[in-house]
Coordinates of C-alpha atoms in Angstrom, one line a residue:
Chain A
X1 CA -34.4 -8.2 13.7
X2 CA -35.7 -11.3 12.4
X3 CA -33.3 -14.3 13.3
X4 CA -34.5 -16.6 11.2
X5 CA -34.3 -14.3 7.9
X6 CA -31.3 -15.6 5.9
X7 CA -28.6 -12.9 5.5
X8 CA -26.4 -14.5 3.3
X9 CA -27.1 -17.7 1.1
X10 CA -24.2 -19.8 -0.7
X11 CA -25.5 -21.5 -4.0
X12 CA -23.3 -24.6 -5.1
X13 CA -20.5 -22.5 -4.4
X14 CA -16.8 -23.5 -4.6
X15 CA -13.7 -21.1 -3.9
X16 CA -10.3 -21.5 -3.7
X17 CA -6.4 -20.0 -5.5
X18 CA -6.4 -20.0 -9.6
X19 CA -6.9 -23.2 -10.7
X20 CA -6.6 -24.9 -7.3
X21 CA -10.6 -25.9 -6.0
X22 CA -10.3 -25.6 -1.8
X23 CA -14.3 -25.8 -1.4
X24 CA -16.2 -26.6 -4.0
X25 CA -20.2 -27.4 -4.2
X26 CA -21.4 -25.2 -0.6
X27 CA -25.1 -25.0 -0.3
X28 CA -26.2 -23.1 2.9
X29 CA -28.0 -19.9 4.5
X30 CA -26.6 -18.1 7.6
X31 CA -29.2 -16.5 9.5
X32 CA -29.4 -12.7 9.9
X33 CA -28.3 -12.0 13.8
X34 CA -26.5 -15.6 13.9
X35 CA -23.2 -16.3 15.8
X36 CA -21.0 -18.9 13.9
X37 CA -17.7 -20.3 14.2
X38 CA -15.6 -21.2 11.0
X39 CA -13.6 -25.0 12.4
X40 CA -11.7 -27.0 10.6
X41 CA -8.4 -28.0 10.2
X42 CA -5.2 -26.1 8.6
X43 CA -5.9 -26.1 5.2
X44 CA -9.4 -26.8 5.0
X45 CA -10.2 -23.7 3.5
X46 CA -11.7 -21.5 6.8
X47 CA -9.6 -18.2 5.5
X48 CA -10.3 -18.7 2.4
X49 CA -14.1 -19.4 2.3
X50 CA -14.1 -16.0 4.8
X51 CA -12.2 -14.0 2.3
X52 CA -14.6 -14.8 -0.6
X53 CA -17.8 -13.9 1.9
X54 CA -15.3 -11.0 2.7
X55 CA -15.7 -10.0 -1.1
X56 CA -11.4 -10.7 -1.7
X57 CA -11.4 -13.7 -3.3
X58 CA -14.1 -14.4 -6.4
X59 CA -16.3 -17.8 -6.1
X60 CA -14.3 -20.2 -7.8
X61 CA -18.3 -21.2 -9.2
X62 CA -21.9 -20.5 -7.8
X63 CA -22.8 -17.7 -6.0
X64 CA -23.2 -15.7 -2.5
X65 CA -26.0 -14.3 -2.4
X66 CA -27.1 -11.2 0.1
X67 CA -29.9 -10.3 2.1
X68 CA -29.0 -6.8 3.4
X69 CA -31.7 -5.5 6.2
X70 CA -32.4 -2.7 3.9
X71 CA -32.5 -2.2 0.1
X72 CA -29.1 -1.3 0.1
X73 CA -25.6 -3.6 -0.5
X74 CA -24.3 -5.7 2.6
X75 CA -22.5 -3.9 4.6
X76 CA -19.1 -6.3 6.2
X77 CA -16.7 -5.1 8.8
X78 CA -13.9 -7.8 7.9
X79 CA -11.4 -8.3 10.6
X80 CA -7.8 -9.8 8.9
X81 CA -4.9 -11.6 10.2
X82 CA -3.5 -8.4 12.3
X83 CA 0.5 -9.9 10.8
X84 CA -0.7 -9.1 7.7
X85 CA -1.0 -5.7 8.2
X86 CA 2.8 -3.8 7.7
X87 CA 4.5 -1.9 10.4
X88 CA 5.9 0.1 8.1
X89 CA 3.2 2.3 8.0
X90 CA 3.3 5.1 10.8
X91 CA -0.2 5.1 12.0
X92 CA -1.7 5.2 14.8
X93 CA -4.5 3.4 16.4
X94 CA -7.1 6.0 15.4
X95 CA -5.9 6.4 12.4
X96 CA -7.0 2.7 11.4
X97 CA -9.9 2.6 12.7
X98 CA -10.7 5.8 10.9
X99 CA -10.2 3.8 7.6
X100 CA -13.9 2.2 8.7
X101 CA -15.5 5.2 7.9
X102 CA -14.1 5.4 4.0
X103 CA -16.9 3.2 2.7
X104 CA -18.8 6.7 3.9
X105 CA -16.6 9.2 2.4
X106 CA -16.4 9.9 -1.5
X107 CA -12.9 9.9 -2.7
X108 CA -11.0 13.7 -2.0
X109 CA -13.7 14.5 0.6
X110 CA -12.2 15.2 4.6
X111 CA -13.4 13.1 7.5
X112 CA -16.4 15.0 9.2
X113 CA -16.0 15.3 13.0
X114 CA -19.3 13.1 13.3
X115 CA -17.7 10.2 11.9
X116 CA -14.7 10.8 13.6
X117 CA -16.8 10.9 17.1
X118 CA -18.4 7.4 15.5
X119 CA -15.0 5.8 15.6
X120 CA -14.1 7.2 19.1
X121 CA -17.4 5.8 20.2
X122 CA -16.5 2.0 18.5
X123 CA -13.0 2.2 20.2
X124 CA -14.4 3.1 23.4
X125 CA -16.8 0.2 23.1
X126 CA -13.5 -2.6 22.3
X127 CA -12.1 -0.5 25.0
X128 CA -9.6 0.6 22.8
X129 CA -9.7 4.3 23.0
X130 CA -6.6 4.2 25.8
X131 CA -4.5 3.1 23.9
X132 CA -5.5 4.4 20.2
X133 CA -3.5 7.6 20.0
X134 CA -0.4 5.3 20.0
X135 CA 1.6 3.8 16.7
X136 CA -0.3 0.8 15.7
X137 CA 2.7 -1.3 15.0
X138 CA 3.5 -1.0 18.3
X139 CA 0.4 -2.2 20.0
X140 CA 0.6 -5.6 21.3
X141 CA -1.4 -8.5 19.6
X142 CA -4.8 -8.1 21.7
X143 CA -5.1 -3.9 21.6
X144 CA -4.6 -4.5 17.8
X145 CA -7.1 -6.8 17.9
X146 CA -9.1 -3.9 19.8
X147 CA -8.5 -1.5 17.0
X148 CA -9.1 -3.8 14.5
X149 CA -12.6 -4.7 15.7
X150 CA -13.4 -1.0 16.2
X151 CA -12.4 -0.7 12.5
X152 CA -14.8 -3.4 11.4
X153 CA -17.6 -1.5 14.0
X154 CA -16.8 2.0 12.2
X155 CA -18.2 0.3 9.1
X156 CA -21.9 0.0 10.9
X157 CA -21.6 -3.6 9.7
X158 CA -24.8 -6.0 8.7
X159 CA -22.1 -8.7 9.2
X160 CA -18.7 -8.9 11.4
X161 CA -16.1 -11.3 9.6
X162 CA -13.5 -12.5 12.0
X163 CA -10.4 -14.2 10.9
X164 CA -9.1 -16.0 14.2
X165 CA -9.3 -13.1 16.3
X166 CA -7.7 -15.0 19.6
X167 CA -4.7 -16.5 17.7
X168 CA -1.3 -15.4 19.5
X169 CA -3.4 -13.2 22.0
X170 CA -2.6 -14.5 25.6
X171 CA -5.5 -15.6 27.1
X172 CA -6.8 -13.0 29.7
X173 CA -6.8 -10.7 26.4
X174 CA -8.0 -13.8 24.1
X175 CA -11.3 -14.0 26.4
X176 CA -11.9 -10.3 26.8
X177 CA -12.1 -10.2 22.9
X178 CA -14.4 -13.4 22.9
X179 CA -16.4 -11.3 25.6
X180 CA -16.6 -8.3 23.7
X181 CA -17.5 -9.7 20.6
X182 CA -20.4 -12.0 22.6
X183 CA -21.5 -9.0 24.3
X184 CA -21.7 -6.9 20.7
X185 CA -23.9 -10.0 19.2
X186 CA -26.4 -10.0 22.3
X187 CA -26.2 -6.4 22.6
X188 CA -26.5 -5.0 18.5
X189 CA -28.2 -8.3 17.3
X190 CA -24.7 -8.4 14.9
X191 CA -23.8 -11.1 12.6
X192 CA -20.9 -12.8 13.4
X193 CA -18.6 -14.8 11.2
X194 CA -15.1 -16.6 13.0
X195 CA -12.4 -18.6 11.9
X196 CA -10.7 -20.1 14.9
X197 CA -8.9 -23.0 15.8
X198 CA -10.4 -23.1 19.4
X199 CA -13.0 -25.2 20.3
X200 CA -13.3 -24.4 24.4
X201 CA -13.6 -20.8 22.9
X202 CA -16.6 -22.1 20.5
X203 CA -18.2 -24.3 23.1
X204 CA -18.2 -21.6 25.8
X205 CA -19.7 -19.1 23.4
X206 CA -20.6 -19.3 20.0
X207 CA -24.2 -20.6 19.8
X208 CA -23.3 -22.4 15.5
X209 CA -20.5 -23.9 14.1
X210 CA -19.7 -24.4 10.1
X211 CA -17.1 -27.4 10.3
X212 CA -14.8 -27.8 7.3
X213 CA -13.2 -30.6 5.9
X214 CA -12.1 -32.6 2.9
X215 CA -13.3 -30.2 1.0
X216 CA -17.3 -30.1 2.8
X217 CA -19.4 -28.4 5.1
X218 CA -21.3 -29.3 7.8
X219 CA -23.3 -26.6 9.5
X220 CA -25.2 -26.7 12.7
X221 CA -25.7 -25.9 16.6
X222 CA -22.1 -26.2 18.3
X223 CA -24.2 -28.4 21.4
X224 CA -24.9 -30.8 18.7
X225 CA -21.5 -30.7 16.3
X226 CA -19.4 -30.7 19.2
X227 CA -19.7 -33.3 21.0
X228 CA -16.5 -36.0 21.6
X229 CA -18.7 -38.3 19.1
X230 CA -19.6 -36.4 16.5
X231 CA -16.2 -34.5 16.3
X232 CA -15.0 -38.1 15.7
X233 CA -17.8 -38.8 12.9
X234 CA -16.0 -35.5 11.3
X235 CA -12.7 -36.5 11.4
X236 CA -13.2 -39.9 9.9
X237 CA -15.1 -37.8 6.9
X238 CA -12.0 -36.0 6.0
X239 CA -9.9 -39.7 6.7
X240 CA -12.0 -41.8 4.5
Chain B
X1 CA 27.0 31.1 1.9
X2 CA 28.1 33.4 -0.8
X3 CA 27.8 30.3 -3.2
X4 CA 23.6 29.8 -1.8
X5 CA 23.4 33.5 -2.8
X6 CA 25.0 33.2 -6.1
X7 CA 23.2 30.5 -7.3
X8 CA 19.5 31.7 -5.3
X9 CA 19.8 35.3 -7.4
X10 CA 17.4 35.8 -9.6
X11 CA 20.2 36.5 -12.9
X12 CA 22.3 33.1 -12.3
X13 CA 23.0 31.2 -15.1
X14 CA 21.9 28.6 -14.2
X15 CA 18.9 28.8 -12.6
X16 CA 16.8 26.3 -14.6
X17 CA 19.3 23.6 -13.6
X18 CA 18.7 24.7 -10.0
X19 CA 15.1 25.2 -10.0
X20 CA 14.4 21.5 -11.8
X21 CA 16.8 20.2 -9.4
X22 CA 14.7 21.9 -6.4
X23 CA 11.3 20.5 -8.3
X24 CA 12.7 16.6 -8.4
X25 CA 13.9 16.9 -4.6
X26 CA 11.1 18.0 -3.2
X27 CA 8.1 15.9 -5.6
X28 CA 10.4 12.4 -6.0
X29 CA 10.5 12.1 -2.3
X30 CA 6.5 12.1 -1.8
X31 CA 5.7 9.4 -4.2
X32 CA 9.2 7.4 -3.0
X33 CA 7.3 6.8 0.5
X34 CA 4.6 4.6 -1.0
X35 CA 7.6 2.6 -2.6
X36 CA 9.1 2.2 0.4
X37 CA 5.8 1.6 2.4
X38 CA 4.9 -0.9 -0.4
X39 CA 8.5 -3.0 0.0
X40 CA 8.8 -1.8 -3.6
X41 CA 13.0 -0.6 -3.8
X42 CA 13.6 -2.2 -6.5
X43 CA 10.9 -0.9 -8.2
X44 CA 12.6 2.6 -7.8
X45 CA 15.9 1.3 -9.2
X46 CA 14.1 -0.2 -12.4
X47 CA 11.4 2.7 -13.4
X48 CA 13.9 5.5 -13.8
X49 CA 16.3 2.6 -16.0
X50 CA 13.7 1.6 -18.3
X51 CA 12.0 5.4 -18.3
X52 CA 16.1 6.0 -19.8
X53 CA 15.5 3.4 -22.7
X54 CA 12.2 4.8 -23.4
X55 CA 14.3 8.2 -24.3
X56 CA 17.3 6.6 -25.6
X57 CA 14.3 4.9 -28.1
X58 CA 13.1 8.4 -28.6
X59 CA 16.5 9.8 -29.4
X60 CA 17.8 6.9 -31.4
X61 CA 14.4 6.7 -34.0
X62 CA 15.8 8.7 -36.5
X63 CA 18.2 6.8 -37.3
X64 CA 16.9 3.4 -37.3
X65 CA 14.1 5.0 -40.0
X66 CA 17.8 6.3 -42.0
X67 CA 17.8 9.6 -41.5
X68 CA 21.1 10.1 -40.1
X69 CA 22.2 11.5 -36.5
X70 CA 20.3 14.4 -35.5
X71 CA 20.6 17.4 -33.3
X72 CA 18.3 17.9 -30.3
X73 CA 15.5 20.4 -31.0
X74 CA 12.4 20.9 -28.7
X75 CA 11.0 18.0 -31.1
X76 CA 13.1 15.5 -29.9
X77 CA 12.8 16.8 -26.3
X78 CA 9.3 16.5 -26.8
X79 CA 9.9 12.3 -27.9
X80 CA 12.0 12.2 -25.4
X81 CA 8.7 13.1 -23.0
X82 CA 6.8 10.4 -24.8
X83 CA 9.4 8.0 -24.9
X84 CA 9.9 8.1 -21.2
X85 CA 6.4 8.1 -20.6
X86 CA 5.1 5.0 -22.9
X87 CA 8.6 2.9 -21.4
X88 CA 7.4 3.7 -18.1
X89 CA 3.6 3.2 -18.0
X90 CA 3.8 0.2 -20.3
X91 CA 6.5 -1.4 -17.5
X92 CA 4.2 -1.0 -14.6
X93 CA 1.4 -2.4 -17.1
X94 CA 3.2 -5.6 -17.5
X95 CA 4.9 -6.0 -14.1
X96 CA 1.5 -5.2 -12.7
X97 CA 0.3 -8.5 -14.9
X98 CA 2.8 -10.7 -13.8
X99 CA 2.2 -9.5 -10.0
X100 CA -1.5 -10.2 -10.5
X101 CA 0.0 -13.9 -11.8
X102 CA 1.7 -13.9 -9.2
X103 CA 4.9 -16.3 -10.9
X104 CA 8.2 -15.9 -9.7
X105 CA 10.2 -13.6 -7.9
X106 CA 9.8 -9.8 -7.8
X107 CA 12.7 -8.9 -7.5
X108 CA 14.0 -11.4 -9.9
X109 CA 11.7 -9.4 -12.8
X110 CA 12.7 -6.2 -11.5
X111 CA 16.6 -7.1 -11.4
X112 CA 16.0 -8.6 -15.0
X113 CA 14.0 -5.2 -16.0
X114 CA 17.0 -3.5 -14.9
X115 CA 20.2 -5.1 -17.2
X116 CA 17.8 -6.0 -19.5
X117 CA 16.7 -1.9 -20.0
X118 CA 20.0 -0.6 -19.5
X119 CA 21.8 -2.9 -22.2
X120 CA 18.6 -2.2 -25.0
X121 CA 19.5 1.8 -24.3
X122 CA 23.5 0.6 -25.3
X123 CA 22.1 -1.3 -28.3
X124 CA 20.0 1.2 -29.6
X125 CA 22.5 4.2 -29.4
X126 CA 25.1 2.2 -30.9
X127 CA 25.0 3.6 -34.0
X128 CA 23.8 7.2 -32.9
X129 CA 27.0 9.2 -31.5
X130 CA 25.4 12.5 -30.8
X131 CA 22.4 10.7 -29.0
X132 CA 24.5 8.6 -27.3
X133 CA 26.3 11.5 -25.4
X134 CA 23.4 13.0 -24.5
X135 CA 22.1 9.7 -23.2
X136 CA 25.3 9.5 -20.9
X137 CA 25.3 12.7 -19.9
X138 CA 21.6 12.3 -18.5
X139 CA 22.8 8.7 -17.1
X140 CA 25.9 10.7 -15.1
X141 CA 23.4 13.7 -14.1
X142 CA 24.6 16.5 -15.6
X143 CA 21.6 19.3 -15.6
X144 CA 23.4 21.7 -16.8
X145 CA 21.1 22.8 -20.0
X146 CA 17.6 22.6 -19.2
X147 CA 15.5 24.9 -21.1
X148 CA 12.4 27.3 -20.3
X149 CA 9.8 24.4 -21.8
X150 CA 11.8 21.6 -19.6
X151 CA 11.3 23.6 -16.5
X152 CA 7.9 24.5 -17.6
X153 CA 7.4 20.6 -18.2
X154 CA 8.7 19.6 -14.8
X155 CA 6.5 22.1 -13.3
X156 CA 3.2 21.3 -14.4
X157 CA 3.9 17.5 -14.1
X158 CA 4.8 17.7 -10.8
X159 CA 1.9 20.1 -9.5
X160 CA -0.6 17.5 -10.9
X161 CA 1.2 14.3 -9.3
X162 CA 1.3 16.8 -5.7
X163 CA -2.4 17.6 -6.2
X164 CA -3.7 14.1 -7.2
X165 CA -1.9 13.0 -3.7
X166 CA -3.3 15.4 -1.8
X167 CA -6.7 14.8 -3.3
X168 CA -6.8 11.1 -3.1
X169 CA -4.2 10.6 -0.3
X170 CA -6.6 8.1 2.0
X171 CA -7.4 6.3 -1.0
X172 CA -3.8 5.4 -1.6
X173 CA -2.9 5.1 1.8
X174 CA -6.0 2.0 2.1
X175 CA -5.0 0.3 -0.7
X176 CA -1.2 0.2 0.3
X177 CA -2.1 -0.8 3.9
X178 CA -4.7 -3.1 3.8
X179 CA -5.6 -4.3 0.0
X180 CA -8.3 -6.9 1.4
X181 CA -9.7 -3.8 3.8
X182 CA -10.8 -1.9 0.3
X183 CA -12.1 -4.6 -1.3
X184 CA -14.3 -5.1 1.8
X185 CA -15.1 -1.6 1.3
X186 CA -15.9 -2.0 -2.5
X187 CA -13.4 -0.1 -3.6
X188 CA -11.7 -0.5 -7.2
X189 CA -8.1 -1.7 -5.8
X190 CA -7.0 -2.0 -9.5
X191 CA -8.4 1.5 -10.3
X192 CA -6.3 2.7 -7.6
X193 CA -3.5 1.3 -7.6
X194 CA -3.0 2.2 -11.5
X195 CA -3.9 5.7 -10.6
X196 CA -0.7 5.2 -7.8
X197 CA 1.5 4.0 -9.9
X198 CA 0.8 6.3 -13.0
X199 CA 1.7 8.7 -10.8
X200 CA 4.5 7.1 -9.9
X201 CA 5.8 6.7 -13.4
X202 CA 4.8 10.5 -14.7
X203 CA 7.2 11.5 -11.8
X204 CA 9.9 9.0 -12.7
X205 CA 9.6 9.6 -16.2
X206 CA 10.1 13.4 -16.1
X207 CA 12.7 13.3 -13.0
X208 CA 14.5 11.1 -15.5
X209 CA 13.6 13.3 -18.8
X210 CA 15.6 16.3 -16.5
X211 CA 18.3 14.9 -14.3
X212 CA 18.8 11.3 -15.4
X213 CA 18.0 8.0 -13.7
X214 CA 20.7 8.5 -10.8
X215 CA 19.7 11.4 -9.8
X216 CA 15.6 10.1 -9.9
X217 CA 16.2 7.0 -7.8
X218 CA 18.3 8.7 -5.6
X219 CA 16.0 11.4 -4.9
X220 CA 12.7 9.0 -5.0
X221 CA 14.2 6.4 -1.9
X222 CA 17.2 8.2 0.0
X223 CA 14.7 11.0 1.6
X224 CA 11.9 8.4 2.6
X225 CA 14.5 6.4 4.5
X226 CA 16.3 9.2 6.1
X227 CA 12.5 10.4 7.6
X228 CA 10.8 7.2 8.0
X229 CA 13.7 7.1 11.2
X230 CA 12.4 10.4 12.6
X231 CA 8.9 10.4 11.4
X232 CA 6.3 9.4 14.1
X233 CA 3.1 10.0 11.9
X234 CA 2.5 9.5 8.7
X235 CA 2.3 13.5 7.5
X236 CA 5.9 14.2 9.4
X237 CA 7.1 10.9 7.1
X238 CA 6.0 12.2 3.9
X239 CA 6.8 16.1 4.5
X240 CA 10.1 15.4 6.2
X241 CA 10.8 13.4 2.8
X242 CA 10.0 15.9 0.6
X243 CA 12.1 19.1 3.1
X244 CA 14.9 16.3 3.5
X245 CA 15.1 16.1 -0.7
X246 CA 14.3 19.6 -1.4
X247 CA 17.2 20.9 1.2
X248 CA 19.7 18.0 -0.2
X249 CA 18.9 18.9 -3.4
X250 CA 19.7 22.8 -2.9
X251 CA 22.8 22.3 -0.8
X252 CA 23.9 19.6 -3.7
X253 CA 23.5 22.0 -6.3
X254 CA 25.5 24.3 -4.3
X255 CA 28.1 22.6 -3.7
X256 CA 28.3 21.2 -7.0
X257 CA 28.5 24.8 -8.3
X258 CA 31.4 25.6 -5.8
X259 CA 33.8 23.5 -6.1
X260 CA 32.9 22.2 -10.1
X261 CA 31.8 18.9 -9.8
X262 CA 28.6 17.0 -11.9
X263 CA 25.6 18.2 -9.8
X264 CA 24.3 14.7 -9.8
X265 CA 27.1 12.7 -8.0
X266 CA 27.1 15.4 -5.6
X267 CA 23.4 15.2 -4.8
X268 CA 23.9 11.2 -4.2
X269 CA 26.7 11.6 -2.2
X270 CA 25.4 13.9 -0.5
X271 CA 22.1 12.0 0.2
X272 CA 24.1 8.7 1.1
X273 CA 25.9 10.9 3.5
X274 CA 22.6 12.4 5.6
X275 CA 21.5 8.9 5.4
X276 CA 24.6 7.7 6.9
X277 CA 24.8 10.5 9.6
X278 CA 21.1 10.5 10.6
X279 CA 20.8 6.9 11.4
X280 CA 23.9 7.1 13.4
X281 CA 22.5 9.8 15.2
X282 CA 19.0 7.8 15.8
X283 CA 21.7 4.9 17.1
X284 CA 22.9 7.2 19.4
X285 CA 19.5 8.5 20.8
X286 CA 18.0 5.4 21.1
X287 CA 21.0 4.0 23.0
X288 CA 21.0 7.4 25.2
X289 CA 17.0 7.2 25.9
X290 CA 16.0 3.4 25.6
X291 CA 12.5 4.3 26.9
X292 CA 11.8 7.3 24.8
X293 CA 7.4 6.9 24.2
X294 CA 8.0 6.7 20.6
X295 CA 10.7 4.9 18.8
X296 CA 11.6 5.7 15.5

């Protein structure tokens, strides 16, 4: 895989609820096999610029544009909020990591017993497969996190969108994720997209950081956009 | 027990009444769960109302174009069909376009849809006796007359909702449980979702064309609630819905029969009662076992 091929490119882009702008005028290229963390304060727009790369919101204006390895669409294992997903629903762990495998699966058609060893194999690699016979809702916040990532793996993703995986997860549990999703960048080469609120977490391992605010973006290498000074420069942007 | 063999014999009266009856317990229940999955009660209490204007509409026409009350032919049954059909898919057209808009309450519109539906059905059977107490009598549930082409109606309406769920279960089930999952996956939520809830109204619109709105929301929420405290997978859920509104619905019916009463009251009351009595009875296990593996 090529590092420095661009697998996504954002063109004067701006996103953001109806009428209301959150981001407006991005220009930027994230690198095929990169490893970026989304920062920024609440509000600044993190969720919502990863749910328009996610495909769920429509660009506001401009355009993302994608470079899929192959001559085929981008393929995004997107990771949500795991509150946002009702426990209403009686179904076990398996059962939603299965839903990775539907982009596979024409509509009416039964889930083969190939795909079905595929998602075994992507909960055994979150180490999830303990634990994913059991009712979903009543997983605690990391194994659903587990699933959740096996879910987005079950896709056979070009790009894994993360939005704050660690948030609530106590923090044994909040570093084996950051471990496991380190170990599936250096290991599978996989993009990696995160929205998190934790900078130790984005010093310790996430090599880029895309930091949000006011409305702008700054990209770069987290050893250079997070240091004590230049986390300062940012803040005054967004104050002045 | 001779009253279940009376009314299951092949030469009772009423067996149309019964077999309808049977039909609405057992499909209502199955499209009911994705209300209830989707938070969408309400929505249950409004379709079957405004599916009852859209027939009151069809039954009063005649004489709004002044040509005098009417008797009820297989024609008017058959604008009945339409009536509830066009009220029903037009109202999950426009409360699907102010949900998109995302203004206000939902259960503010819904509520409103409600009062607002039943008082246009009043209005426009003022001055249309003979319409008007056949309107009521579908309103209190009385299936008493259901013909051959009603059953047959029923029938075939429900066998395509039951095979389109079958068919395109996992599709509804994504889009229910995770909207922003399917769009990652490139899947038409809006394609879906209309395909859901035209289902949906098809089966309100001819649960209410046979047994009335009381008997339709009844049998489309009361059976999901009563398994989802049992269920612990999604297929025991929606099968135990369906066998917990087919059985009420028999056992209503026969009861009804027995001791003379309107057979859709009965099927409610009985409903509210196995609600009542089940979730007592999950009180009681959950208290007995705190630390059963799974609970309901």
């Amino acid at each position: 895989m090529n590092p420095a091929r661009p697998l996504v490119r954002l063109e004067n882009l701006a996103v953001g609820y109806g009428q209301h702008v959150v981001l407006a005028g991005l220009d930027l290229a994230l690198a095929s096999g990169s490893f970026t963390a989304l920062l920024g304060a609440n509000g600044s727009g993190k969720s919502t610029l990863l749910k328009a790369l996610a495909g769920i919101l429509k660009p506001l204006a401009g355009q993302i544009r994608w470079a899929a390895p192959e001559a085929r669409p981008v393929r995004l294992g997107y990771v949500p909020q795991r509150e946002t997903l009702d426990s209403l629903f009686l179904l076990s762990g398996f059962e939603v990591a299965l839903m990775g495998t539907f982009n596979r699966l024409r509509p009416g058609r039964i889930v083969r017993a190939t795909e079905r060893a595929r998602v075994g194999e992507c909960l055994r690699l979150t180490g999830a497969e303990g634990f994913a016979g059991r009712p979903f809702a009543q997983l605690s916040g990391g194994q659903k996190q587990r699933i959740l990532i096996a879910r987005a793996l079950a896709v056979q993703p070009d790009l894994l969108l993360l939005d704050e995986p660690v948030a609530g997860v106590d923090p044994a549990h909040a570093q084996a994720i950051m471990d496991l999703l380190v170990r599936l960048h250096g290991d599978q080469g996989l993009s990696v997209i995160l929205v998190t609120h934790d900078l130790p977490t984005v010093r310790r391992h996430i090599p880029e950081v895309l930091w949000l605010q006011g409305g702008r973006a700054v990209h770069g290498p987290a050893s250079e956009l997070l240091t004590p000074a230049r986390i300062e420069d940012l803040l005054e942007l967004s104050w002045s | 027990m001779d009253t279940l063999k009376d009314i299951l014999s092949p030469d009772f009266l009423l067996r149309n009444s019964l077999y309808v009856s049977l039909l609405v317990g057992f499909a209502c229940p199955l499209v009911g769960v994705f209300l209830v999955l989707r938070r969408l009660i309400f929505l249950g209490v409004a379709l079957p109302q405004i599916s009852s204007t859209g027939i009151a509409f069809a039954l009063s026409m005649h004489v709004w174009y002044g040509h005098g009350d009417g008797g009820h032919g297989e024609e008017q049954t058959t604008l009945a069909f339409v009536g509830a059909i066009a009220f029903t898919v037009l109202a999950i057209l426009w409360l699907a376009l102010l949900e998109k808009r995302g203004r206000g309450l939902v259960e503010g519109r819904l509520g409103t849809a409600y009062v607002v539906a039943t008082a246009i059905s009043l209005l426009l059977l003022a001055k249309c006796p003979v319409a008007e107490r056949g309107w009521l009598n579908l309103l209190k549930g009385e299936i008493i007359a259901i013909s051959q082409g009603d059953l047959r109606l029923t029938g075939i309406a429900f066998a395509v909702v039951l095979a389109m769920l079958w068919l395109f279960h996992r599709e509804f089930m994504l889009v229910s449980f995770d909207r922003d999952m399917a769009l990652t996956l490139r899947r038409n939520v809006v394609l879906w979702d209309l395909l859901l809830f035209g289902l949906i109204g098809l089966t309100v619109a001819v649960a209410v064309l046979s047994v009335g709105p009381l008997i339709a929301f009844a049998f489309l929420l009361v059976p999901p609630l009563v398994a989802r405290q049992w269920a612990r997978n999604m297929r025991q859920f929606v099968l135990g819905a369906s066998v917990v509104g087919g059985l009420s619905a028999c056992v209503g019916f026969a009861l009804a029969y027995r001791w003379d009463l309107p057979v859709g009251p009965t099927d409610v009351a009985l409903l509210g009662s196995v609600y009542a009595l089940t979730a007592g009875a999950r009180r009681l296990v959950l208290a007995k076992s705190p630390t059963l593996p799974f609970r309901p």
